[in-house]
Short mmCIF file of C-alpha atoms in Angstrom, two decimals:
data_model
loop_
_atom_site.label_atom_id
_atom_site.label_comp_id
_atom_site.label_asym_id
_atom_site.label_seq_id
_atom_site.Cartn_x
_atom_site.Cartn_y
_atom_site.Cartn_z
CA MET A 29 17.76 -104.66 8.22
CA ILE A 30 14.00 -103.99 8.55
CA ARG A 31 11.50 -102.78 5.96
CA PHE A 32 7.84 -101.89 6.47
CA ASP A 33 5.77 -102.30 3.30
CA ASN A 34 2.27 -100.77 3.41
CA VAL A 35 1.75 -101.73 7.05
CA SER A 36 -1.56 -100.76 8.67
CA PHE A 37 -2.49 -101.33 12.29
CA GLY A 38 -4.82 -99.95 14.92
CA TYR A 39 -6.91 -100.72 17.96
CA PRO A 40 -10.72 -100.93 17.95
CA THR A 41 -10.92 -97.38 19.28
CA LYS A 42 -8.04 -95.83 17.32
CA GLU A 43 -6.33 -96.37 13.97
CA LEU A 44 -2.58 -95.82 14.37
CA TYR A 45 -0.91 -96.51 10.99
CA GLU A 46 -2.25 -96.58 7.45
CA ASP A 47 -0.02 -98.06 4.70
CA ILE A 48 3.23 -96.92 6.31
CA ASN A 49 6.55 -97.51 4.55
CA PHE A 50 10.06 -97.05 5.92
CA GLU A 51 13.39 -98.83 6.30
CA ILE A 52 15.97 -99.25 9.04
CA HIS A 53 19.48 -99.80 7.69
CA THR A 54 22.48 -101.19 9.54
CA GLY A 55 24.48 -98.54 11.39
CA GLU A 56 21.83 -95.81 11.35
CA HIS A 57 21.11 -93.74 14.45
CA ILE A 58 17.41 -92.95 14.14
CA ALA A 59 15.18 -90.61 16.15
CA LEU A 60 11.51 -91.62 16.21
CA ILE A 61 9.37 -88.55 16.84
CA GLY A 62 5.69 -87.66 16.81
CA SER A 63 2.98 -86.09 18.93
CA ASN A 64 1.80 -87.67 22.18
CA GLY A 65 -0.45 -90.65 21.46
CA SER A 66 0.64 -91.01 17.82
CA GLY A 67 1.83 -94.60 18.35
CA LYS A 68 5.61 -94.38 18.80
CA SER A 69 5.86 -96.94 21.61
CA THR A 70 3.45 -99.27 19.80
CA LEU A 71 5.59 -99.08 16.66
CA VAL A 72 8.77 -100.16 18.47
CA ASP A 73 6.84 -102.94 20.22
CA LEU A 74 5.62 -104.07 16.80
CA ILE A 75 9.25 -104.20 15.65
CA MET A 76 10.29 -106.23 18.71
CA HIS A 77 7.22 -108.48 19.08
CA GLU A 78 5.65 -108.75 15.65
CA GLU A 79 4.01 -112.06 16.59
CA LYS A 80 1.73 -110.32 19.11
CA TYR A 81 0.01 -108.20 16.48
CA THR A 82 -2.47 -108.72 13.67
CA TYR A 83 -1.67 -106.14 11.00
CA GLU A 84 -1.96 -105.59 7.28
CA GLY A 85 1.06 -105.34 4.99
CA LEU A 86 4.53 -106.84 5.30
CA ILE A 87 7.43 -106.42 7.73
CA ARG A 88 10.57 -107.73 6.04
CA ARG A 89 13.72 -108.62 7.97
CA ASP A 90 17.20 -109.43 6.73
CA GLY A 91 17.77 -112.60 8.70
CA GLU A 92 17.90 -112.91 12.48
CA TYR A 93 19.53 -110.38 14.77
CA ARG A 94 19.57 -109.52 18.44
CA ILE A 95 17.44 -106.58 19.62
CA GLY A 96 18.19 -104.72 22.84
CA TYR A 97 15.68 -102.52 24.62
CA VAL A 98 15.81 -99.73 27.21
CA SER A 99 12.39 -98.79 28.61
CA GLN A 100 11.23 -95.34 29.75
CA PHE A 101 11.26 -96.76 33.27
CA VAL A 102 13.79 -99.19 34.72
CA GLU A 103 13.13 -101.56 37.59
CA HIS A 104 15.80 -101.58 40.26
CA GLU A 105 17.80 -104.78 40.44
CA THR A 106 19.99 -105.75 43.38
CA LYS A 107 22.19 -102.85 44.41
CA ASP A 108 24.74 -104.84 46.38
CA ALA A 109 27.53 -104.14 43.90
CA ASP A 110 29.74 -101.39 42.58
CA VAL A 111 29.14 -99.86 39.16
CA PHE A 112 31.84 -101.90 37.40
CA SER A 113 30.46 -105.17 38.80
CA PHE A 114 26.92 -104.17 37.81
CA LEU A 115 28.00 -103.61 34.21
CA ALA A 116 30.11 -106.75 34.20
CA ALA A 117 27.42 -109.09 35.61
CA PRO A 118 26.02 -110.41 32.25
CA PHE A 119 29.52 -111.16 30.98
CA VAL A 120 30.65 -112.85 34.20
CA GLN A 121 27.54 -115.05 34.06
CA LEU A 122 28.22 -116.02 30.43
CA LEU A 123 31.86 -116.87 31.11
CA ALA A 124 30.93 -118.89 34.21
CA LYS A 125 28.36 -120.82 32.17
CA SER A 126 31.00 -121.51 29.51
CA ASP A 127 33.43 -122.84 32.14
CA GLU A 128 30.72 -125.03 33.65
CA LEU A 129 29.74 -126.54 30.29
CA GLY A 130 33.40 -127.05 29.41
CA MET A 131 33.97 -129.05 32.58
CA LYS A 132 30.86 -131.15 31.97
CA MET A 133 31.93 -132.07 28.44
CA GLY A 134 34.50 -134.56 29.75
CA GLU A 135 31.79 -136.45 31.67
CA ALA A 136 28.95 -136.14 29.16
CA GLU A 137 27.32 -139.26 27.77
CA ASP A 138 26.06 -137.41 24.68
CA MET A 139 29.15 -135.53 23.48
CA ASP A 140 27.39 -134.05 20.46
CA ALA A 141 24.68 -132.44 22.61
CA ALA A 142 27.24 -131.24 25.17
CA TYR A 143 29.45 -129.73 22.50
CA GLU A 144 26.45 -128.05 20.86
CA ALA A 145 25.45 -126.43 24.18
CA PHE A 146 29.05 -125.33 24.80
CA GLN A 147 29.40 -123.90 21.30
CA LYS A 148 26.12 -121.98 21.64
CA VAL A 149 27.47 -120.19 24.73
CA GLN A 150 30.78 -119.55 22.95
CA ASP A 151 28.88 -117.91 20.11
CA GLU A 152 27.06 -115.68 22.62
CA ILE A 153 30.35 -114.69 24.22
CA GLU A 154 31.87 -113.87 20.85
CA ALA A 155 28.80 -111.82 19.84
CA VAL A 156 29.19 -109.54 22.87
CA ASP A 157 33.03 -109.58 22.85
CA GLY A 158 32.79 -111.22 26.26
CA TYR A 159 36.48 -112.03 26.71
CA ASN A 160 37.31 -108.31 26.51
CA TYR A 161 34.47 -107.10 28.72
CA GLU A 162 36.70 -105.43 31.32
CA ALA A 163 38.45 -103.24 28.76
CA ASN A 164 35.15 -102.51 26.99
CA ILE A 165 33.48 -101.38 30.24
CA ARG A 166 36.34 -99.05 31.12
CA ARG A 167 36.39 -97.70 27.57
CA GLN A 168 32.65 -96.97 27.69
CA LEU A 169 32.83 -95.32 31.11
CA GLY A 170 35.61 -93.14 29.75
CA ALA A 171 33.66 -92.26 26.59
CA ALA A 172 30.73 -91.11 28.72
CA GLY A 173 32.99 -89.17 31.09
CA LEU A 174 31.97 -91.44 33.98
CA SER A 175 35.20 -93.24 34.84
CA ASP A 176 35.00 -91.92 38.39
CA LEU A 177 31.84 -93.95 38.96
CA ALA A 178 33.47 -97.35 38.40
CA GLU A 179 34.06 -98.18 42.07
CA GLN A 180 31.02 -96.35 43.46
CA GLN A 181 28.29 -98.46 45.05
CA VAL A 182 25.15 -98.74 42.93
CA GLU A 183 23.00 -98.07 46.01
CA ASP A 184 24.56 -94.61 46.27
CA LEU A 185 23.63 -93.62 42.71
CA SER A 186 20.80 -91.26 41.83
CA GLY A 187 17.85 -92.49 39.79
CA GLY A 188 19.25 -90.79 36.68
CA GLU A 189 22.68 -92.36 37.11
CA TYR A 190 21.04 -95.76 37.62
CA LYS A 191 19.05 -95.39 34.41
CA LEU A 192 22.21 -94.41 32.56
CA LEU A 193 23.80 -97.67 33.74
CA PHE A 194 21.00 -99.59 31.98
CA VAL A 195 21.76 -97.73 28.76
CA MET A 196 25.46 -98.50 29.11
CA ARG A 197 24.87 -102.19 29.84
CA ALA A 198 22.47 -102.50 26.89
CA MET A 199 25.12 -100.99 24.61
CA LEU A 200 27.90 -103.20 26.00
CA LEU A 201 25.86 -106.28 25.05
CA LYS A 202 26.13 -105.13 21.41
CA PRO A 203 22.68 -105.91 19.99
CA GLN A 204 22.53 -105.40 16.22
CA LEU A 205 19.53 -103.12 16.91
CA LEU A 206 19.17 -101.18 20.14
CA ILE A 207 15.78 -99.57 20.80
CA MET A 208 15.44 -96.93 23.52
CA ASP A 209 12.13 -95.38 24.63
CA GLU A 210 12.76 -91.87 26.00
CA PRO A 211 16.08 -92.74 27.69
CA ASP A 212 16.53 -89.06 28.59
CA VAL A 213 13.49 -88.74 30.89
CA PHE A 214 14.49 -87.45 34.36
CA LEU A 215 18.22 -87.44 33.55
CA ASP A 216 19.99 -84.42 35.00
CA PHE A 217 22.10 -82.31 32.66
CA GLU A 218 25.41 -84.04 33.43
CA ASN A 219 23.88 -87.45 32.74
CA LEU A 220 22.18 -86.13 29.61
CA VAL A 221 25.57 -85.02 28.30
CA ALA A 222 26.88 -88.51 29.10
CA LEU A 223 23.95 -90.03 27.19
CA ILE A 224 24.75 -87.85 24.16
CA LYS A 225 28.34 -89.12 24.24
CA LEU A 226 27.18 -92.73 24.52
CA ILE A 227 24.78 -92.40 21.59
CA ASN A 228 27.32 -90.69 19.36
CA SER A 229 30.02 -93.29 20.12
CA TYR A 230 27.72 -96.31 19.65
CA GLU A 231 28.65 -98.27 16.52
CA GLU A 232 25.55 -100.44 16.07
CA THR A 233 22.05 -99.53 14.80
CA LEU A 234 20.02 -97.36 17.15
CA LEU A 235 16.33 -96.43 17.20
CA THR A 236 15.39 -93.90 19.90
CA ILE A 237 12.03 -92.40 20.82
CA THR A 238 12.67 -88.93 22.17
CA HIS A 239 11.14 -85.50 22.58
CA ASN A 240 14.33 -84.08 24.05
CA ARG A 241 15.45 -81.08 22.01
CA LEU A 242 19.03 -81.37 23.24
CA LEU A 243 19.29 -84.98 22.02
CA LEU A 244 17.61 -84.09 18.74
CA THR A 245 20.05 -81.25 18.05
CA GLN A 246 23.17 -83.22 19.05
CA CYS A 247 22.50 -86.82 17.93
CA PHE A 248 20.97 -88.92 15.11
CA ASP A 249 21.50 -89.09 11.36
CA LYS A 250 17.96 -90.09 10.41
CA ILE A 251 14.43 -89.06 11.43
CA LEU A 252 11.20 -91.08 11.44
CA ASP A 253 8.19 -88.88 12.13
CA ILE A 254 4.71 -90.34 12.79
CA GLU A 255 2.01 -87.94 11.64
CA GLN A 256 -1.62 -88.46 10.62
CA LYS A 257 -1.25 -92.30 10.65
CA ALA A 258 1.71 -92.03 8.23
CA VAL A 259 5.49 -92.17 8.74
CA ARG A 260 7.85 -89.67 7.14
CA GLU A 261 11.40 -90.95 6.63
CA PHE A 262 14.31 -88.52 6.26
CA PRO A 263 18.05 -89.30 6.16
CA GLY A 264 19.69 -86.35 7.88
CA THR A 265 19.78 -84.33 11.09
CA PHE A 266 16.73 -83.02 12.91
CA ALA A 267 17.48 -79.44 11.78
CA GLU A 268 17.78 -80.58 8.15
CA TYR A 269 14.56 -82.56 8.47
CA ASN A 270 12.71 -79.61 9.95
CA SER A 271 13.70 -77.32 7.06
CA TRP A 272 12.89 -79.99 4.45
CA MET A 273 9.51 -80.73 6.03
CA LEU A 274 8.47 -77.05 5.99
CA GLU A 275 9.72 -76.56 2.42
CA THR A 276 7.85 -79.67 1.25
CA LYS A 277 4.61 -78.60 2.90
CA ILE A 278 4.76 -75.17 1.28
CA GLU A 279 5.13 -76.83 -2.14
CA MET A 280 2.29 -79.25 -1.35
CA PHE A 281 -0.05 -76.40 -0.47
CA ILE A 282 0.94 -74.41 -3.56
CA HIS A 283 0.31 -77.49 -5.72
CA ALA A 284 -3.02 -78.16 -3.99
CA LYS A 285 -4.10 -74.55 -4.51
CA SER A 286 -3.15 -74.68 -8.20
CA PHE A 287 -5.00 -77.97 -8.59
CA ASP A 288 -8.07 -76.53 -6.86
CA GLU A 289 -8.04 -73.48 -9.14
CA PHE A 290 -7.86 -75.78 -12.18
CA LEU A 291 -10.76 -77.88 -10.85
CA GLU A 292 -12.77 -74.73 -10.24
CA ARG A 293 -12.26 -73.62 -13.88
CA GLN A 294 -13.33 -77.06 -15.15
CA GLU A 295 -16.45 -76.99 -13.00
CA GLU A 296 -17.29 -73.53 -14.42
CA VAL A 297 -17.04 -74.98 -17.94
CA VAL A 298 -19.34 -77.86 -16.95
CA GLN A 299 -21.81 -75.36 -15.55
CA ARG A 300 -21.83 -73.40 -18.84
CA ILE A 301 -22.34 -76.60 -20.85
CA GLN A 302 -25.13 -77.69 -18.55
CA THR A 303 -26.87 -74.32 -18.96
CA ALA A 304 -26.51 -74.56 -22.75
CA ALA A 305 -27.81 -78.13 -22.76
CA GLU A 306 -30.87 -77.11 -20.79
CA GLN A 307 -31.59 -74.23 -23.20
CA THR A 308 -31.00 -76.06 -26.49
CA ALA A 309 -31.68 -79.70 -25.63
CA MET A 310 -28.75 -80.66 -27.93
CA PRO A 311 -27.62 -84.35 -27.56
CA LYS A 312 -24.03 -83.32 -28.26
CA ALA A 313 -24.03 -80.91 -25.27
CA GLY A 314 -25.36 -83.66 -23.02
CA LYS A 315 -22.56 -86.04 -24.05
CA GLN A 316 -19.94 -83.31 -23.48
CA LEU A 317 -21.40 -82.68 -20.05
CA LYS A 318 -21.15 -86.35 -19.13
CA ALA A 319 -17.54 -86.62 -20.38
CA ARG A 320 -16.37 -83.53 -18.50
CA ALA A 321 -18.20 -84.54 -15.32
CA SER A 322 -16.47 -87.94 -15.47
CA TYR A 323 -13.11 -86.22 -16.02
CA ILE A 324 -13.63 -83.91 -13.02
CA ALA A 325 -14.55 -86.89 -10.84
CA ARG A 326 -11.23 -88.56 -11.76
CA LEU A 327 -9.35 -85.32 -11.05
CA LYS A 328 -10.92 -85.01 -7.62
CA LYS A 329 -9.89 -88.57 -6.85
CA MET A 330 -6.33 -87.71 -7.89
CA ARG A 331 -6.47 -84.56 -5.76
CA GLY A 332 -6.90 -86.60 -2.60
CA GLU A 333 -7.00 -85.06 0.86
CA ASP A 334 -5.78 -81.61 1.80
CA PRO A 335 -2.11 -81.34 2.81
CA TYR A 336 -1.67 -81.51 6.58
CA ILE A 337 -0.02 -78.83 8.68
CA GLU A 338 0.30 -79.18 12.43
CA ARG A 339 -2.02 -76.83 14.25
CA PRO A 340 -1.19 -75.36 17.66
CA ASP A 341 -3.40 -77.90 19.42
CA HIS A 342 -1.59 -77.20 22.68
CA GLU A 343 -2.62 -73.70 23.68
CA PHE A 344 -2.28 -73.67 27.46
CA HIS A 345 -3.53 -70.79 29.58
CA LEU A 346 -2.56 -71.47 33.18
CA GLY A 347 -5.35 -70.44 35.50
CA PHE A 348 -4.96 -67.14 37.38
CA ASP A 349 -7.65 -65.00 39.01
CA GLU A 350 -7.20 -61.47 37.69
CA GLU A 351 -8.59 -60.08 40.95
CA ALA A 352 -6.03 -61.99 43.02
CA SER A 353 -2.39 -61.19 43.76
CA PRO A 354 0.60 -63.47 43.12
CA LEU A 355 2.04 -65.07 46.24
CA ALA A 356 5.60 -64.84 47.50
CA ILE A 357 7.42 -68.12 48.17
CA GLU A 358 9.83 -68.35 51.09
CA MET A 359 11.77 -71.05 52.87
CA ASN A 360 14.01 -70.42 55.87
CA ASP A 361 16.68 -72.72 57.28
CA TYR A 362 15.34 -75.72 55.41
CA SER A 363 17.20 -79.02 55.87
CA LEU A 364 16.68 -82.43 54.31
CA ALA A 365 18.18 -85.82 55.10
CA TYR A 366 17.67 -89.37 53.80
CA GLY A 367 18.43 -91.55 56.81
CA ASP A 368 21.93 -90.65 57.97
CA ARG A 369 22.70 -88.83 54.73
CA GLN A 370 22.41 -85.04 54.87
CA ILE A 371 21.11 -83.72 51.54
CA LEU A 372 20.31 -80.05 52.21
CA LYS A 373 21.39 -78.05 55.24
CA GLU A 374 19.75 -74.84 56.44
CA ILE A 375 19.04 -73.28 53.05
CA SER A 376 16.90 -70.17 52.72
CA PHE A 377 15.44 -68.37 49.72
CA ALA A 378 12.75 -65.87 48.78
CA ILE A 379 10.82 -65.62 45.51
CA LYS A 380 9.01 -62.37 44.83
CA PRO A 381 5.32 -62.33 43.81
CA GLY A 382 5.03 -63.00 40.07
CA GLU A 383 8.66 -64.11 39.72
CA LYS A 384 9.58 -67.32 37.89
CA VAL A 385 12.42 -69.37 39.33
CA ALA A 386 13.89 -72.72 38.23
CA LEU A 387 15.34 -75.15 40.75
CA VAL A 388 18.13 -77.17 39.11
CA GLY A 389 20.83 -79.60 40.18
CA VAL A 390 22.02 -83.15 39.63
CA ASN A 391 19.84 -86.15 40.42
CA GLY A 392 19.55 -86.96 44.11
CA THR A 393 20.05 -83.45 45.47
CA GLY A 394 16.56 -83.21 46.95
CA LYS A 395 14.85 -80.90 44.45
CA SER A 396 11.55 -82.80 44.30
CA SER A 397 11.45 -83.28 48.07
CA LEU A 398 12.08 -79.56 48.58
CA LEU A 399 9.32 -78.68 46.12
CA ARG A 400 6.89 -81.05 47.84
CA ASP A 401 7.66 -79.52 51.24
CA VAL A 402 7.22 -76.01 49.84
CA TYR A 403 3.83 -77.08 48.50
CA GLU A 404 2.71 -78.60 51.80
CA LYS A 405 3.74 -75.47 53.71
CA MET A 406 2.04 -73.08 51.27
CA GLU A 407 -1.10 -75.20 50.91
CA GLU A 408 -1.50 -75.04 54.67
CA GLN A 409 -1.17 -71.24 54.58
CA TYR A 410 -3.13 -70.64 51.37
CA PRO A 411 -5.46 -73.61 50.86
CA GLY A 412 -6.60 -74.09 47.26
CA LYS A 413 -4.44 -71.29 45.89
CA ILE A 414 -1.37 -73.36 45.01
CA GLY A 415 -1.12 -75.44 41.82
CA TYR A 416 1.15 -78.48 42.04
CA PHE A 417 2.39 -80.58 39.11
CA LYS A 418 3.78 -83.95 40.25
CA GLN A 419 6.15 -86.21 38.37
CA ILE A 420 4.27 -89.08 36.73
CA VAL A 421 5.67 -92.51 37.52
CA GLU A 422 5.06 -95.87 35.86
CA SER A 423 2.84 -97.16 38.66
CA ASP A 424 0.24 -94.50 37.81
CA LYS A 425 -2.07 -96.37 35.43
CA THR A 426 -4.73 -93.64 35.35
CA LEU A 427 -6.90 -94.00 32.25
CA GLN A 428 -4.25 -96.25 30.62
CA LEU A 429 -2.70 -93.21 28.94
CA SER A 430 0.88 -92.72 27.79
CA GLY A 431 3.23 -90.71 29.99
CA GLY A 432 2.83 -87.66 27.77
CA GLU A 433 -0.96 -87.91 27.73
CA ARG A 434 -1.09 -88.23 31.52
CA ASN A 435 1.08 -85.16 31.90
CA LEU A 436 -1.17 -83.25 29.51
CA LYS A 437 -4.12 -84.13 31.77
CA GLN A 438 -2.30 -82.61 34.74
CA ILE A 439 -1.54 -79.44 32.79
CA GLU A 440 -5.17 -79.15 31.68
CA LEU A 441 -6.27 -79.30 35.32
CA LEU A 442 -3.87 -76.47 36.17
CA CYS A 443 -5.42 -74.47 33.32
CA GLU A 444 -8.98 -75.06 34.56
CA GLN A 445 -8.42 -73.92 38.16
CA PRO A 446 -7.07 -70.45 39.05
CA HIS A 447 -3.94 -70.45 41.24
CA GLU A 448 -1.81 -67.68 42.68
CA ALA A 449 1.39 -69.73 42.56
CA LEU A 450 2.49 -72.84 40.67
CA LEU A 451 4.96 -75.50 41.80
CA LEU A 452 5.96 -77.64 38.83
CA ASP A 453 8.05 -80.83 39.06
CA GLU A 454 9.43 -81.84 35.63
CA PRO A 455 6.30 -80.65 33.76
CA THR A 456 7.80 -81.03 30.25
CA SER A 457 8.79 -84.68 30.72
CA HIS A 458 7.21 -87.02 28.12
CA LEU A 459 5.58 -84.08 26.29
CA ASP A 460 6.07 -83.80 22.53
CA ILE A 461 8.09 -80.82 21.30
CA TYR A 462 5.08 -78.66 20.45
CA ALA A 463 3.48 -79.28 23.85
CA GLN A 464 6.80 -78.35 25.51
CA ILE A 465 6.92 -75.09 23.56
CA ALA A 466 3.29 -74.30 24.38
CA LEU A 467 3.83 -74.96 28.09
CA GLU A 468 6.93 -72.74 28.17
CA ALA A 469 4.90 -69.94 26.57
CA ALA A 470 2.09 -70.46 29.09
CA VAL A 471 4.53 -70.26 32.03
CA ARG A 472 6.01 -67.04 30.65
CA GLU A 473 2.53 -65.52 30.27
CA TYR A 474 1.25 -66.71 33.66
CA LYS A 475 0.86 -63.78 36.08
CA GLY A 476 1.35 -65.79 39.24
CA THR A 477 4.55 -66.97 40.92
CA VAL A 478 6.32 -70.08 39.60
CA LEU A 479 8.90 -72.45 41.09
CA ILE A 480 9.82 -75.15 38.57
CA VAL A 481 12.05 -78.19 39.00
CA SER A 482 13.40 -79.29 35.63
CA HIS A 483 16.28 -81.01 33.85
CA ASP A 484 14.99 -79.61 30.55
CA LEU A 485 17.54 -76.91 29.76
CA PHE A 486 15.32 -75.38 27.09
CA ALA A 487 12.44 -75.06 29.56
CA VAL A 488 14.72 -73.61 32.24
CA THR A 489 16.34 -71.06 29.95
CA GLY A 490 13.02 -70.23 28.29
CA CYS A 491 10.95 -69.65 31.44
CA ALA A 492 13.06 -68.64 34.42
CA ASP A 493 14.05 -65.18 35.60
CA ARG A 494 16.39 -66.67 38.18
CA ILE A 495 18.03 -70.02 38.81
CA PHE A 496 18.44 -71.75 42.17
CA LEU A 497 21.31 -74.18 41.69
CA ILE A 498 21.56 -76.88 44.37
CA GLU A 499 25.10 -78.14 44.90
CA GLU A 500 27.01 -79.63 47.82
CA GLY A 501 24.00 -79.34 50.11
CA GLY A 502 23.58 -75.61 49.54
CA LEU A 503 21.83 -73.25 47.17
CA ARG A 504 23.43 -70.77 44.76
CA GLU A 505 21.49 -68.12 42.84
CA MET A 506 22.15 -67.15 39.22
CA SER A 507 20.31 -65.13 36.60
CA GLY A 508 18.72 -67.14 33.81
CA ARG A 509 21.04 -65.52 31.26
CA ALA A 510 24.20 -66.27 33.28
CA TYR A 511 23.15 -69.89 33.77
CA ARG A 512 22.50 -70.39 30.06
CA LYS A 513 25.89 -68.92 29.12
CA SER A 514 27.67 -71.07 31.70
CA ILE A 515 26.10 -74.21 30.20
CA TYR A 516 26.81 -73.62 26.53
CA LYS A 517 30.32 -72.26 27.12
CA LYS A 518 31.21 -75.37 29.14
CA TYR A 519 29.65 -78.02 26.90
CA PHE A 520 28.94 -76.65 23.44
CA ALA A 521 30.66 -74.73 20.66
CA SER A 522 27.81 -72.21 20.35
CA ASP A 523 24.68 -70.98 22.10
CA ILE A 524 22.44 -73.93 21.24
CA PHE A 525 19.56 -72.43 23.20
CA GLU A 526 19.46 -69.30 21.04
CA THR A 527 19.84 -71.39 17.88
CA GLU A 528 16.91 -73.57 18.91
CA ARG A 529 14.80 -70.54 19.82
CA LEU A 530 15.38 -69.06 16.37
CA ARG A 531 14.53 -72.39 14.71
CA ILE A 532 11.27 -72.66 16.63
CA ASP A 533 10.34 -69.03 15.95
CA ARG A 534 10.97 -69.55 12.24
CA GLU A 535 8.97 -72.81 12.18
CA MET A 536 5.98 -71.26 13.95
CA LYS A 537 6.04 -68.23 11.67
CA VAL A 538 6.19 -70.38 8.53
CA LYS A 539 3.35 -72.63 9.70
CA GLY A 540 1.22 -69.61 10.54
CA LEU A 541 1.76 -68.19 7.04
CA ILE A 542 0.93 -71.56 5.47
CA ARG A 543 -2.32 -71.75 7.42
CA ALA A 544 -3.14 -68.20 6.26
CA GLY A 545 -2.53 -69.19 2.63
CA LYS A 546 0.45 -66.82 2.29
CA TYR A 547 2.75 -69.31 0.58
CA GLU A 548 5.26 -66.93 -0.97
CA GLU A 549 5.69 -65.18 2.37
CA ALA A 550 6.16 -68.60 3.97
CA LYS A 551 8.91 -69.38 1.44
CA ASN A 552 10.70 -66.13 2.25
CA ALA A 553 10.39 -66.70 6.00
CA LEU A 554 11.84 -70.20 5.62
CA LEU A 555 14.83 -68.85 3.74
CA THR A 556 15.51 -66.15 6.32
CA ASN A 557 19.02 -66.55 7.61
CA ALA A 558 19.38 -67.03 11.35
CA LYS A 559 21.96 -64.22 11.39
CA ASP A 560 19.43 -61.83 9.92
CA GLU A 561 16.95 -62.82 12.63
CA VAL A 562 19.50 -62.08 15.33
CA LYS A 563 20.01 -58.61 13.82
#
């Protein structure tokens, strides 16, 4: 479908890709991953709008095909419709246009032009299976487990549900290639499960930028990873890719070490010949020296650059004054309403000093508003002692950074200033996997009190001592362990959180051993069975 041949591109201030090569084949479900700022969004824009860019190399395409796109952020269209009508709108418009052109054909002076326009619309209808749109919409709602939403008014949907509608509509229009840029951001868990079902039931080609560990473990049959201005291409699951990548890097480092040892021996020989030449002034020794020096120069060119291993660039240490004391967080009889709609009614809770609590619930249940009001109350009582991480929205154009880079800036500010309590609203959103892991570790190590709002199940289960679950306008408390078990028992065949924790632990251990030059130990650690680690 698409092939990149030795493509290089960059901006005046930053080189993004250097001689990258990869292919996208029909029917593949591909995850595009990479660290924040590595050029993922630029790469998909290059695929969609090649004409905007001046680049080196070739981008080959197998004919023409329709490309669909779902952005990180979706602009709200008119909400005066129910969900079914919202999804049906593009098809209704196409069919109406077909009827209009059909009626005009009988009165047209130029029948050839009229028929051509009519046939063009007919081709569009056939491409999206427009005559069966009603059945297709109901089938897709059923596949996602959202049939109950069909008659609900769009204006009553949460932001996450609204975004999911855009994904569904993009899929219903059946582009040969659908590109999605972090479609999971800000989706609550129920909607994330629906997104997983939609992705896995989609029959066309799919390219998705994501940092979401749940999506990566449950979806996709191919990985594209941007690293060091190059793209690694791997047909297989994310877990298979991760193991292959570590195994390959171990072999690369072993090969590089062996090559370096060989070069070192050759340079020692050259040094001995040079010493002999200086002592004897023999022409033959001088010629040997020149030949060997030329040979070593060619070997060094073959050697190339050192293999690359990701370093823990994200080492967050959330600011806390060791002479201070963590603050308790309390709310009593708190209520929240949006207009005439009651969201929360007289809820109360208490968080002990130094405790870490996650606030979870479906989209639209008032979590962010509650967190903001907690912050305003505590900031008034303890000015300057409360750290607050806000959700980043598209309208924030600060420094022209990506969403992940802007979030990293917020986290860095929290690290620079000491706080006695932290209120965090979706802090892992947009962050690459390694930044997510580093932030979770920093939250666990932080000695102050934490209240975190998150839809990231890995962050919730990895950081929180207790869970505050908002449902039906009230608040229910659970232990972190009980919440995790309730999730995986309801939705998954095994404890995916523990499996992912073991994978990450193994990856970090292997990378640490590689950096220390302990390659055999790294091999053994990579081969360690997850069951043995549990024991």
